[in-house]
Coordinates of C-alpha atoms in Angstrom, one line a residue:
Chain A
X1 CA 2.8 -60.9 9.0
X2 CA 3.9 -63.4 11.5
X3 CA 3.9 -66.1 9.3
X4 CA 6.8 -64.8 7.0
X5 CA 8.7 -64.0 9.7
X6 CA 8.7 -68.4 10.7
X7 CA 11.2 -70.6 9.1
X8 CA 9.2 -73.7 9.9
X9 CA 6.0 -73.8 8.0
X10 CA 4.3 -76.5 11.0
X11 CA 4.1 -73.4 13.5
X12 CA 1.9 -71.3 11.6
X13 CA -1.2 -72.7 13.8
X14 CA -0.5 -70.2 16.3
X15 CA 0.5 -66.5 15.7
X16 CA 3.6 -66.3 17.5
X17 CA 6.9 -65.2 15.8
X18 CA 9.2 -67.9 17.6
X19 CA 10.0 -71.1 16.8
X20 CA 7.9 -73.9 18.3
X21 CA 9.7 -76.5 16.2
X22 CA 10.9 -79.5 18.9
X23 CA 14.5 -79.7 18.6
X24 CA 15.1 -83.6 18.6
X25 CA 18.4 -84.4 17.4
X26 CA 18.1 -86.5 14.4
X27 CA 20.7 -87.2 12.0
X28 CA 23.2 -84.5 11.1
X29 CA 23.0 -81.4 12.7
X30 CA 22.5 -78.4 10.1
X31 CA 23.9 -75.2 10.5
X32 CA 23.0 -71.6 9.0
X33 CA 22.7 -68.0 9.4
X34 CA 19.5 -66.6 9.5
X35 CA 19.7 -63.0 9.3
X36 CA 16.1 -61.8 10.7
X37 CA 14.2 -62.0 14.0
X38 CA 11.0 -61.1 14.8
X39 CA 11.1 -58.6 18.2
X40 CA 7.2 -58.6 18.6
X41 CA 4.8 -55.7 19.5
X42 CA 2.1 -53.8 17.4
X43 CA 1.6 -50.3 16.1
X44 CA -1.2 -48.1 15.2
X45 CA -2.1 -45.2 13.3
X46 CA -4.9 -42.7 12.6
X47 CA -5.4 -39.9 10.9
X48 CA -7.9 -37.4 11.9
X49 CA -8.8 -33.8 10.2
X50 CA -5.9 -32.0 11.4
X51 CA -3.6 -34.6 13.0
X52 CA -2.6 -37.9 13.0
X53 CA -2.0 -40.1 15.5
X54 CA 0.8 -42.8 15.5
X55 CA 1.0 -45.3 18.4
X56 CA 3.0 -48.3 19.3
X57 CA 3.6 -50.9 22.2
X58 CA 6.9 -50.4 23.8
X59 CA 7.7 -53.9 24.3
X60 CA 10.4 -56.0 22.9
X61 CA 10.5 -59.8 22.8
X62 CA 12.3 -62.4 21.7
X63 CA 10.7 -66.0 21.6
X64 CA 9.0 -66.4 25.1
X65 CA 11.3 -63.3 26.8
X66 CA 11.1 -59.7 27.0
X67 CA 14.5 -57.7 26.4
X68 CA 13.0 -55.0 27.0
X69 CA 9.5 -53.2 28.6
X70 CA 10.7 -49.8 26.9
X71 CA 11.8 -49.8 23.6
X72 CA 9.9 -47.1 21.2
X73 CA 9.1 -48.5 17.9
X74 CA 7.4 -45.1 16.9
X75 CA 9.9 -41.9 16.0
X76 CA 9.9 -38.9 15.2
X77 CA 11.9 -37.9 11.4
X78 CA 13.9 -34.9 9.8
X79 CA 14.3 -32.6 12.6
X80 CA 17.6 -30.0 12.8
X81 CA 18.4 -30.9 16.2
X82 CA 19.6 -33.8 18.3
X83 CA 16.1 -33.7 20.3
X84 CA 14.0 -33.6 17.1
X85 CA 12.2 -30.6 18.1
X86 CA 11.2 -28.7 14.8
X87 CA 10.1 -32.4 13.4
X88 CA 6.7 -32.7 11.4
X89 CA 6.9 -36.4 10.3
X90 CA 6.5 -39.5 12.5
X91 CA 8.0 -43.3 11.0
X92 CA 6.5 -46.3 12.8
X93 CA 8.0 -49.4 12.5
X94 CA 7.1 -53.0 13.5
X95 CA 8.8 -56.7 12.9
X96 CA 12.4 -56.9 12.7
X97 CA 14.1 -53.8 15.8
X98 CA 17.2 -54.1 14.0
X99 CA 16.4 -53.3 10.8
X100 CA 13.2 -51.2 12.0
X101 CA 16.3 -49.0 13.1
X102 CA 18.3 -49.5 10.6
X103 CA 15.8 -48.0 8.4
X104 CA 14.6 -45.2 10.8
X105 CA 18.4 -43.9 11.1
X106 CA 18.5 -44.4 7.2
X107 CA 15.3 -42.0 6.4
X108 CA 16.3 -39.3 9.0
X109 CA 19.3 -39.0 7.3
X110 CA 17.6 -38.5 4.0
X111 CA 14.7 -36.0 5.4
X112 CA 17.6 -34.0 6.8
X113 CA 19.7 -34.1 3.5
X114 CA 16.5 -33.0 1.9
X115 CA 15.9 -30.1 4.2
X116 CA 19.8 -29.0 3.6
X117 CA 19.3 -29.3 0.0
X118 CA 15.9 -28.0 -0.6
X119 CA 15.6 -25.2 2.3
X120 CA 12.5 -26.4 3.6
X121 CA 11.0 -29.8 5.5
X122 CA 10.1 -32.5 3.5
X123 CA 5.9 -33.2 2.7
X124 CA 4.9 -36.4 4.2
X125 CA 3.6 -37.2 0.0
X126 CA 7.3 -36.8 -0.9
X127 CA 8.5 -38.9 2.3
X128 CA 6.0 -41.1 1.8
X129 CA 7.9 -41.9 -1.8
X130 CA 11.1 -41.7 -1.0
X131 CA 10.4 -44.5 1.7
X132 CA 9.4 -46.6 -0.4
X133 CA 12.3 -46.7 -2.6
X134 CA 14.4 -46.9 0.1
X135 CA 12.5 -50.5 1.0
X136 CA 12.7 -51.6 -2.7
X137 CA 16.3 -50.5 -3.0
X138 CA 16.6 -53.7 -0.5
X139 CA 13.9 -55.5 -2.4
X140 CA 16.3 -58.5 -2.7
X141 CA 17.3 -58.7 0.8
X142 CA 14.5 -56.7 2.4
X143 CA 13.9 -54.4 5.8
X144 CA 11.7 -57.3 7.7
X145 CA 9.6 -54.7 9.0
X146 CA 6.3 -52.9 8.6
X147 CA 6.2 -49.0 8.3
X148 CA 3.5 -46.5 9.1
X149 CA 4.5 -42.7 8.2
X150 CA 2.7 -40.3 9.7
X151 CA 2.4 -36.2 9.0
X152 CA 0.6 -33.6 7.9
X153 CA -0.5 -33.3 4.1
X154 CA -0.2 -29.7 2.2
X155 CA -3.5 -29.2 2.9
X156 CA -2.8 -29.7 6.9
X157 CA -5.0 -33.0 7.1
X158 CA -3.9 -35.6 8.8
X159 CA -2.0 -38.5 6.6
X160 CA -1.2 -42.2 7.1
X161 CA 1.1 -44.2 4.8
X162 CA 1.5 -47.8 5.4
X163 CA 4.0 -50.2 3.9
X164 CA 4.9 -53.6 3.3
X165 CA 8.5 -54.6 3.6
X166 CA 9.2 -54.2 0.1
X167 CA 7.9 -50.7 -0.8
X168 CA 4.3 -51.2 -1.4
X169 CA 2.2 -48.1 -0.2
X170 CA -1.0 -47.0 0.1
X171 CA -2.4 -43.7 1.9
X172 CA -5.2 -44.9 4.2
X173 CA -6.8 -43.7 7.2
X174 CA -6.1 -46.0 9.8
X175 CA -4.0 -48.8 9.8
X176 CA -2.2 -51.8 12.6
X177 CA 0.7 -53.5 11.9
X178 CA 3.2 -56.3 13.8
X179 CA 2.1 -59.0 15.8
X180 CA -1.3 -57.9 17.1
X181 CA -2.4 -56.4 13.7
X182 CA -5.4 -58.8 13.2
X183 CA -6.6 -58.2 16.5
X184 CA -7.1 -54.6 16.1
X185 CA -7.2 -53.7 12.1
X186 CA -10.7 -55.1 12.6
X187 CA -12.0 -52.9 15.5
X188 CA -10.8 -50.1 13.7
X189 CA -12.3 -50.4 10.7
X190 CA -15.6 -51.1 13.0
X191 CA -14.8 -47.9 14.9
X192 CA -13.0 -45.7 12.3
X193 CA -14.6 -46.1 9.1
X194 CA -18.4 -47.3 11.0
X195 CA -17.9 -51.0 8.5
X196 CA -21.0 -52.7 9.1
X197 CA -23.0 -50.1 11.1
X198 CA -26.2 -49.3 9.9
X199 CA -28.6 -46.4 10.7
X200 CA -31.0 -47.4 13.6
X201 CA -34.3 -48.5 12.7
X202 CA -34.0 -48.5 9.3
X203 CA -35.2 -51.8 8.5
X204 CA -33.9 -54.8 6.8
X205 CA -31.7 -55.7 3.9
X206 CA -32.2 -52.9 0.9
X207 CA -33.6 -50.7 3.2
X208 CA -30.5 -50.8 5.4
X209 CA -28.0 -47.5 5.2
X210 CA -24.5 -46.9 6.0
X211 CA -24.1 -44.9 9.1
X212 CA -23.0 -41.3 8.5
X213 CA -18.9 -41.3 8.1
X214 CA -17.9 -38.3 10.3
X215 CA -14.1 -37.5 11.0
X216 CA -13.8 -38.5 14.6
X217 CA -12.4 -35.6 17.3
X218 CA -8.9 -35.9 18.5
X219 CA -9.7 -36.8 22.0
X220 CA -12.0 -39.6 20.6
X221 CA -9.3 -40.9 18.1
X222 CA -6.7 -41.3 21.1
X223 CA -9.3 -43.5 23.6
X224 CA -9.5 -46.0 20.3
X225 CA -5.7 -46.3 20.0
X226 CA -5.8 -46.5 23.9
X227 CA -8.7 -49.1 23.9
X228 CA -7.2 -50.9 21.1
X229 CA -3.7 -51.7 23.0
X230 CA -5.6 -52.5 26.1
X231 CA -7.5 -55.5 24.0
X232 CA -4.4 -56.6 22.1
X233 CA -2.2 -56.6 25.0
X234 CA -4.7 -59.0 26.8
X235 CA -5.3 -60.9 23.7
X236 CA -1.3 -61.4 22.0
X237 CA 1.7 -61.8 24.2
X238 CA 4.2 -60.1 22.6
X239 CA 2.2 -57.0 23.0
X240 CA 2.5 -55.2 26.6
X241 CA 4.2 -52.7 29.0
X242 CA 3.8 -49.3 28.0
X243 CA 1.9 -47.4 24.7
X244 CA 4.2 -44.8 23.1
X245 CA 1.8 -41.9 21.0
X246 CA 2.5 -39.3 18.9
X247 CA 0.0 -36.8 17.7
X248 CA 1.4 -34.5 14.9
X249 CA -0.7 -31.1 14.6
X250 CA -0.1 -27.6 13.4
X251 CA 1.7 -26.5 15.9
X252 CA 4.5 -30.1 16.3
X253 CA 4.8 -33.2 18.3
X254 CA 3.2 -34.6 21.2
X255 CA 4.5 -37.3 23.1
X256 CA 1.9 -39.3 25.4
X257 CA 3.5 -42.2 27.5
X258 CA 0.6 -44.9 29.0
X259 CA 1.4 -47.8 30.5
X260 CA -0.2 -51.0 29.7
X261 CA -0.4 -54.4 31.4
X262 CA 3.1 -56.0 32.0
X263 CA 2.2 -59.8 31.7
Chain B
X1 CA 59.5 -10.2 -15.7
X2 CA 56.8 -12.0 -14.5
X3 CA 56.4 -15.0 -12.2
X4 CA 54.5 -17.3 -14.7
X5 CA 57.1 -19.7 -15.2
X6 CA 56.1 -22.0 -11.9
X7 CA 52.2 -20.5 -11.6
X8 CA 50.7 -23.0 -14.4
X9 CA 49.6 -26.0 -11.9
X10 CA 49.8 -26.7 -8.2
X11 CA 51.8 -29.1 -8.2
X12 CA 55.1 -26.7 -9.3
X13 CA 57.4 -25.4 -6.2
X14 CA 58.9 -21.4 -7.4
X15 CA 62.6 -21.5 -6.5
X16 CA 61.9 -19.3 -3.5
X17 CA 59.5 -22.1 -2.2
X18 CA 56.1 -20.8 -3.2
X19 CA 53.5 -22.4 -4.9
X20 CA 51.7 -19.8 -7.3
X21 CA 48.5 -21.2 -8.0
X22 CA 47.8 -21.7 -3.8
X23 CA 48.3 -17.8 -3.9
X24 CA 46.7 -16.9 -6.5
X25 CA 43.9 -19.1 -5.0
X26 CA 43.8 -16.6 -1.7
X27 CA 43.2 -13.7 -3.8
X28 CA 39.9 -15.1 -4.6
X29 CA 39.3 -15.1 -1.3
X30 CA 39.8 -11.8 -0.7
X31 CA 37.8 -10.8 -3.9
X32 CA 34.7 -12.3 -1.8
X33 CA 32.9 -9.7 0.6
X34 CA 33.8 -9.5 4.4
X35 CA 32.3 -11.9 6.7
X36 CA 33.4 -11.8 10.5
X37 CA 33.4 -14.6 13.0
X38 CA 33.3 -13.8 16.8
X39 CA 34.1 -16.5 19.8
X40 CA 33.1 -15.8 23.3
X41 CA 32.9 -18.5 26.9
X42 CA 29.7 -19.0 25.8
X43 CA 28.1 -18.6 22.1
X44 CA 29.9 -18.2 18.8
X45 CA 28.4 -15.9 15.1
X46 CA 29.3 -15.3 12.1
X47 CA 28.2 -12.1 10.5
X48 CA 28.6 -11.7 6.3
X49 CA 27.9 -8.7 4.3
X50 CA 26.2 -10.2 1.3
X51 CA 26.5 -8.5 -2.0
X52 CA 24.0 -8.9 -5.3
X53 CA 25.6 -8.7 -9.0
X54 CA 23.6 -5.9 -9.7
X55 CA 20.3 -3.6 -8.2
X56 CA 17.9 -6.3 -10.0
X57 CA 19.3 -9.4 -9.1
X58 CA 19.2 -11.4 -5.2
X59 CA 22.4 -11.3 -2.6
X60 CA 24.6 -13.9 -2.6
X61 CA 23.8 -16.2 0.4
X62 CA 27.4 -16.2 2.9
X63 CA 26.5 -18.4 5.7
X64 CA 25.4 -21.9 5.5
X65 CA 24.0 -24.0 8.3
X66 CA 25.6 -27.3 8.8
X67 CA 24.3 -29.2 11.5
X68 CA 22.5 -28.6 14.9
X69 CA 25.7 -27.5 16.8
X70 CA 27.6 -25.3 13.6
X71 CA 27.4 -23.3 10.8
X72 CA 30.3 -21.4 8.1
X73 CA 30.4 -18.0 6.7
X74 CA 32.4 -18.3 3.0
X75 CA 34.4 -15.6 1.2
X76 CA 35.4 -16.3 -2.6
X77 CA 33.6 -18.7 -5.2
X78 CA 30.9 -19.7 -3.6
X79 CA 30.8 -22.7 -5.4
X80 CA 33.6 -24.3 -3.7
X81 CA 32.2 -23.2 -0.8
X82 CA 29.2 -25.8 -1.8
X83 CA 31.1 -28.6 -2.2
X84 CA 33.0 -28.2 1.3
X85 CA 29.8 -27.5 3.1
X86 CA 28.4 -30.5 1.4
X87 CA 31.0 -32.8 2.8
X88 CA 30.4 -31.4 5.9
X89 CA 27.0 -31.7 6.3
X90 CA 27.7 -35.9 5.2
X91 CA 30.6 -35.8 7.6
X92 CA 28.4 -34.6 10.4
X93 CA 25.7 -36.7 10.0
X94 CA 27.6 -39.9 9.4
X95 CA 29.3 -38.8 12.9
X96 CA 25.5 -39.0 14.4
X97 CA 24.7 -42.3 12.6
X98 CA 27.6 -44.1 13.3
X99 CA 28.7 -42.6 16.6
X100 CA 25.1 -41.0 18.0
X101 CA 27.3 -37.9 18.6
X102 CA 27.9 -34.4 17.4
X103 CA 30.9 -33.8 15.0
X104 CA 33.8 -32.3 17.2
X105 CA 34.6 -28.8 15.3
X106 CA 38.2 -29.2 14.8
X107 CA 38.0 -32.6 13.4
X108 CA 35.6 -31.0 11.1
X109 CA 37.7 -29.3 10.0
X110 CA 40.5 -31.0 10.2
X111 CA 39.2 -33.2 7.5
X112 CA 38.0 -30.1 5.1
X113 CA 41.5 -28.5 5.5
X114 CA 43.5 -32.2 4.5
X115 CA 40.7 -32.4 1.6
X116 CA 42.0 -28.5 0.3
X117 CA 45.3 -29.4 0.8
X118 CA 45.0 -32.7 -1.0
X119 CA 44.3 -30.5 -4.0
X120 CA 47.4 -29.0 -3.7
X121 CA 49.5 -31.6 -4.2
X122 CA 47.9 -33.7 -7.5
X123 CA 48.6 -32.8 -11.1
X124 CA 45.4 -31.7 -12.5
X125 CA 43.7 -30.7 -9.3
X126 CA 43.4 -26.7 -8.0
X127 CA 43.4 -25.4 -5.2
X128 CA 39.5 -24.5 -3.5
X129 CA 39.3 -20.6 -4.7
X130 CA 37.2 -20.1 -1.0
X131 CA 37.9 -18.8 2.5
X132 CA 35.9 -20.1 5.5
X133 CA 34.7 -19.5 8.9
X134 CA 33.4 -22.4 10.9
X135 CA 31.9 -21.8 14.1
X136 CA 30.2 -24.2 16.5
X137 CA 29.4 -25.8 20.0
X138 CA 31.1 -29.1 20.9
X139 CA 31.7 -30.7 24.0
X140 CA 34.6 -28.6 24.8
X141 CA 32.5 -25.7 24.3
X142 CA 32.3 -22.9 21.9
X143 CA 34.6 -22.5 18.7
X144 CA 35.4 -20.6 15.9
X145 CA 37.6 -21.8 13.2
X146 CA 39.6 -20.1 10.1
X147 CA 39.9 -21.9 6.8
X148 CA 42.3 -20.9 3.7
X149 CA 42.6 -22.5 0.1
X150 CA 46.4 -24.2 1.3
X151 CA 44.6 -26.1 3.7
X152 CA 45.8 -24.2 6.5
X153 CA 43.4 -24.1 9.5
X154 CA 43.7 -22.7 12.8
X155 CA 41.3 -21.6 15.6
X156 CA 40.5 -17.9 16.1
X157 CA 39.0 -15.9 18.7
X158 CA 37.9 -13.6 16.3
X159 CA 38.9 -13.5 12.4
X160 CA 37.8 -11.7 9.6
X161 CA 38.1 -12.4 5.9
X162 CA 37.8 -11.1 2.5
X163 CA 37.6 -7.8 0.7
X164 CA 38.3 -4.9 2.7
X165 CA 38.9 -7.4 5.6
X166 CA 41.6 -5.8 7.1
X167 CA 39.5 -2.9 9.0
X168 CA 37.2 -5.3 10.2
X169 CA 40.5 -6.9 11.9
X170 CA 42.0 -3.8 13.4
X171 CA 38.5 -3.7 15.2
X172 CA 38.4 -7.0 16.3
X173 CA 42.0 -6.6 17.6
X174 CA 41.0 -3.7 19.5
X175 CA 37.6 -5.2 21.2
X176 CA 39.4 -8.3 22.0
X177 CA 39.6 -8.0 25.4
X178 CA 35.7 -8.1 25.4
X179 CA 35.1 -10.9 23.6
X180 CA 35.5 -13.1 25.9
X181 CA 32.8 -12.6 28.7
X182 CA 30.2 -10.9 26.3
X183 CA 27.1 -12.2 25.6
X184 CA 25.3 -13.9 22.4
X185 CA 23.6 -10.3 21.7
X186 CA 27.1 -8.2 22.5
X187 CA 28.5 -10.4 20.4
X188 CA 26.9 -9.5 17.1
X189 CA 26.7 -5.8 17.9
X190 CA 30.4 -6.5 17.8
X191 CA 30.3 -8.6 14.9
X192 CA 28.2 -5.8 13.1
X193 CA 30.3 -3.7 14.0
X194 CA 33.6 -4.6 12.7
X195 CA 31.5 -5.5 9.3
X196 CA 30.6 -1.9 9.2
X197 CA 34.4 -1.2 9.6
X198 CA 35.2 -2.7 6.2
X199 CA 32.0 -1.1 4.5
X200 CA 33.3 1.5 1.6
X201 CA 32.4 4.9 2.0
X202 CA 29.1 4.9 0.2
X203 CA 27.8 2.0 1.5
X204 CA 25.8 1.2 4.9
X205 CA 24.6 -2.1 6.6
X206 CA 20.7 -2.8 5.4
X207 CA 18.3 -6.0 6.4
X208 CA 19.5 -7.1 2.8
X209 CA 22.9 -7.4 2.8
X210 CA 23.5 -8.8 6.2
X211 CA 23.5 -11.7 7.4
X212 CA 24.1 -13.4 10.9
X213 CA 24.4 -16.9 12.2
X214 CA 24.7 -17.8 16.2
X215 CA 25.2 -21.1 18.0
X216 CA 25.7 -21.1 21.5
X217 CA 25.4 -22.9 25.1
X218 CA 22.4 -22.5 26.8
X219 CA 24.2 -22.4 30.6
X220 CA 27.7 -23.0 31.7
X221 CA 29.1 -26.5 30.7
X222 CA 26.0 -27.5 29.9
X223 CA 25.2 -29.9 27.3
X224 CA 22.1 -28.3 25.7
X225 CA 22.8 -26.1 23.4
X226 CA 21.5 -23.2 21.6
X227 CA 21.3 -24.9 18.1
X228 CA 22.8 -23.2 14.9
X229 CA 20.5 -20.3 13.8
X230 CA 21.1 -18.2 10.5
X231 CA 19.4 -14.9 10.8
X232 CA 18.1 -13.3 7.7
X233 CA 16.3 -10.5 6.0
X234 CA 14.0 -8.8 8.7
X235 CA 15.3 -10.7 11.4
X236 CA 18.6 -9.3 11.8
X237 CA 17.0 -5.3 11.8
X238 CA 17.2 -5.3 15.3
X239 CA 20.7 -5.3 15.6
X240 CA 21.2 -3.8 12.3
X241 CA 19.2 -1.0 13.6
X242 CA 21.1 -0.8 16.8
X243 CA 25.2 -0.4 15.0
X244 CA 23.6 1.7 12.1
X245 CA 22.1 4.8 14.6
X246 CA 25.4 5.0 16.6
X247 CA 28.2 2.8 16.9
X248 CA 29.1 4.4 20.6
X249 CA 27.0 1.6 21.8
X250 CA 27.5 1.9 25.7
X251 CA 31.0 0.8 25.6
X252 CA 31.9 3.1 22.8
X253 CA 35.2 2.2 22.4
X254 CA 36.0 2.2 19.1
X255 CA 36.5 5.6 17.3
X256 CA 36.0 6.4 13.7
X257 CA 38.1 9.3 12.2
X258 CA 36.4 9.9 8.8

């Protein structure tokens, strides 16, 4: 993700969204707009049985500073009120804070159109959709940003959508995005979905088996995501000061505030 | 004879200064059933008697949530009524996307009543056929608003319009005094009760044909409020119960000579 977000091609040694490029005067000096930044930080989400879980750093950066140690990237969509009370769907979004905004203002708009038209709140499934038209309808000059949706499904199982900046979507059960997104897609597909765990003393190759995949308890779920931020914050810099979480259940929204290491 | 020389389009002034079709537009509204909005210090409802076409079919919905912090009661086609609320609801939320702030009401409807008039004015165009109430919570507090076809607005303390409206008023006018310092639930036992004013003789309020929508603040200048809720159905037989078994309701006021 990183990588796109460079304009020189020499700095994608290491994973860090500003430029390295030295700046040695040479010649005539160039100028030009470029529209996009990258403001750092990571998000996370799970989906359990009957929740889902959507996390993200708090954390904006830009190059080697921080703008800000508070700055939610995860938030809550197509509420009737100011505070977002009566709210069953959760938008993540990672890369670009200006258009991660941009696009979250742009959706709650549309949930809440939908709920005026249609009478009742909009499924995740149909969110889910709509979202990503909304990022192809830009396909030309695109969001720079990846989005998790989180919610409920009709059958009140927990559901993740992730995206690409263009529209692409999959429903999946976990799934990291922004800077530290290498770092912790792998521990979760480790922890989440049991890849390459094996029942104990079963033997050796054909007569290895696939651990058991159980649907791991809420509590569980939320010491991953917690787990998961502590190792990326020590791990990627642009990742640090405080973990925002949302669980969506039954019965709404929670908001849990942790902080993490400020370095 | 008749005046349908200058009542063809809206756009023709009668030689005593009237335009026809704005007129004839009002009459719609009072073909619609009565809906009654109330004002007090601290909350603001609408109450509509809803009608259905006939015993098979559903009751015409009468008040529409807007946003968060309002809400409108319609009398007349309730298709024009659609389109204004529409623009409303965009208007409202384009004031929270651009501005991060609540829609003050009387721009609101400020901008609804220069959209009706506009219609007044254009060859081609006619007037909305629709009556509205708009009340809400802003930061200057409560607010209840009156809408006609002409484009005329002006802020009530308590208005009623459409069929029968008239008894409804004479009630209002004589509670008025009240209005003021009473409370979210005093105020719909009012409201109810000035609906039941304008009720013809056979008829009575039931859970089906009422309906009642209250926004409010939650304490004294304070800037939560109590967001827009439209009662409906079951949830307005409490209060429907309490006007229907005696309408000497502690402060009894009000008498009814049959």
């Amino acid at each position: 993700m990183a990588a796109m977000f460079s304009q020189n091609p020499l700095m994608n040694g290491p994973n860090y969204s500003f430029n390295q490029a030295p700046t040695t005067a040479s010649g005539n000096k160039q100028h030009g707009f470029y529209p996009y930044t990258d403001n750092g930080g990571s998000t996370l989400a799970i989906s359990g049985n009957d929740f889902t879980i959507i996390a993200g750093d708090t954390r904006s950066t830009s190059g080697y500073n921080i703008n800000t140690r508070y700055a939610p990237k995860v938030f809550k969509i197509g509420g009737t009120t100011d505070s977002q009370d009566d709210a069953t769907l959760v938008l993540s979004v990672v890369g670009f804070a200006a258009d991660g905004h941009a696009l979250k203002e742009r959706l709650d708009a549309i949930v809440k159109m939908y709920r005026y038209q249609h009478g009742k709140p909009m499924s995740v499934k149909a969110c889910a959709q709509r979202l990503s038209t909304i990022l192809y309808g830009k396909r030309f000059f695109p969001y720079y940003v990846t989005a998790i949706l989180g919610g409920l499904d009709e059958d009140g199982k927990g559901a993740v959508y992730s995206y690409d900046p263009v529209g692409s979507y999959e429903r999946e059960q976990c799934r990291a995005a922004g800077a530290a997104a290498s770092l912790i897609m792998p521990f979760l597909d480790n922890q989440v979905n049991f890849k390459n765990q094996y029942m104990p003393g079963i033997g050796e190759g054909h007569a290895l088996a696939e651990r058991e995949k159980i649907p791991l308890p809420r509590n569980e779920v939320e010491d991953l995501v917690k787990d998961a931020f502590d190792s990326a914050v020590e791990r990627h810099i642009e990742v640090g000061d405080g973990l925002l979480m949302m669980i969506i259940t039954k019965d709404g929204i929670e908001e849990i505030f942790k902080p993490l290491k400020k370095d | 004879m008749f005046r349908n020389n200058y009542d063809n389009d809206s756009v023709t002034f009668s030689p005593q200064g009237r335009i026809f079709q704005v007129e004839y537009a009002s009459e719609a509204v009072k073909q619609g059933s009565v809906v009654v909005g109330i004002v007090s210090k601290t909350h603001a409802v609408l109450v509509a008697l809803k009608r259905n076409a006939e015993e098979l079919s559903s009751y015409q919905k009468k008040v529409i949530a807007i946003d968060e912090h309002l809400g409108l009661a319609l009398a007349g086609l309730a298709s024009d009524a659609r389109v204004l609320s529409n623009f409303m609801k965009q208007q409202s939320l384009s004031s929270r996307l651009t501005y991060g702030r609540a829609i003050p009401l009387e721009r609101l409807v400020s901008s609804i009543g220069d959209r009706a008039q506009t219609n007044t004015q254009h060859y081609g165009k006619r007037p909305y056929g629709v009556g509205l109430l708009v009340a809400g919570v802003d930061e200057t507090g409560p607010h209840l608003f009156e809408f006609q076809p002409s484009g005329m607005t002006q802020e009530m303390v308590a208005c009623a319009i459409g069929a029968r409206s008239q008894m409804a008023r004479t009630y209002l006018e004589r509670n008025l005094e009240k209005f003021a310092d009473a409370g979210r639930e005093e105020l719909v036992k009012h409201g109810l009760a000035a609906l039941k004013e304008s009720l013809a003789q056979d008829k009575e309020l039931t859970v089906e044909n009422c309906s009642v929508g209250v926004v409010g603040v939650r304490a004294e200048g304070a800037k939560a409020i109590e967001a827009f809720k439209l009662y409906d159905g079951m949830e307005v037989k409490q209060w429907v119960d309490l006007v229907a078994e005696g309408n000497e309701t502690a402060e009894g006021g009000m008498e009814v000579d049959s």
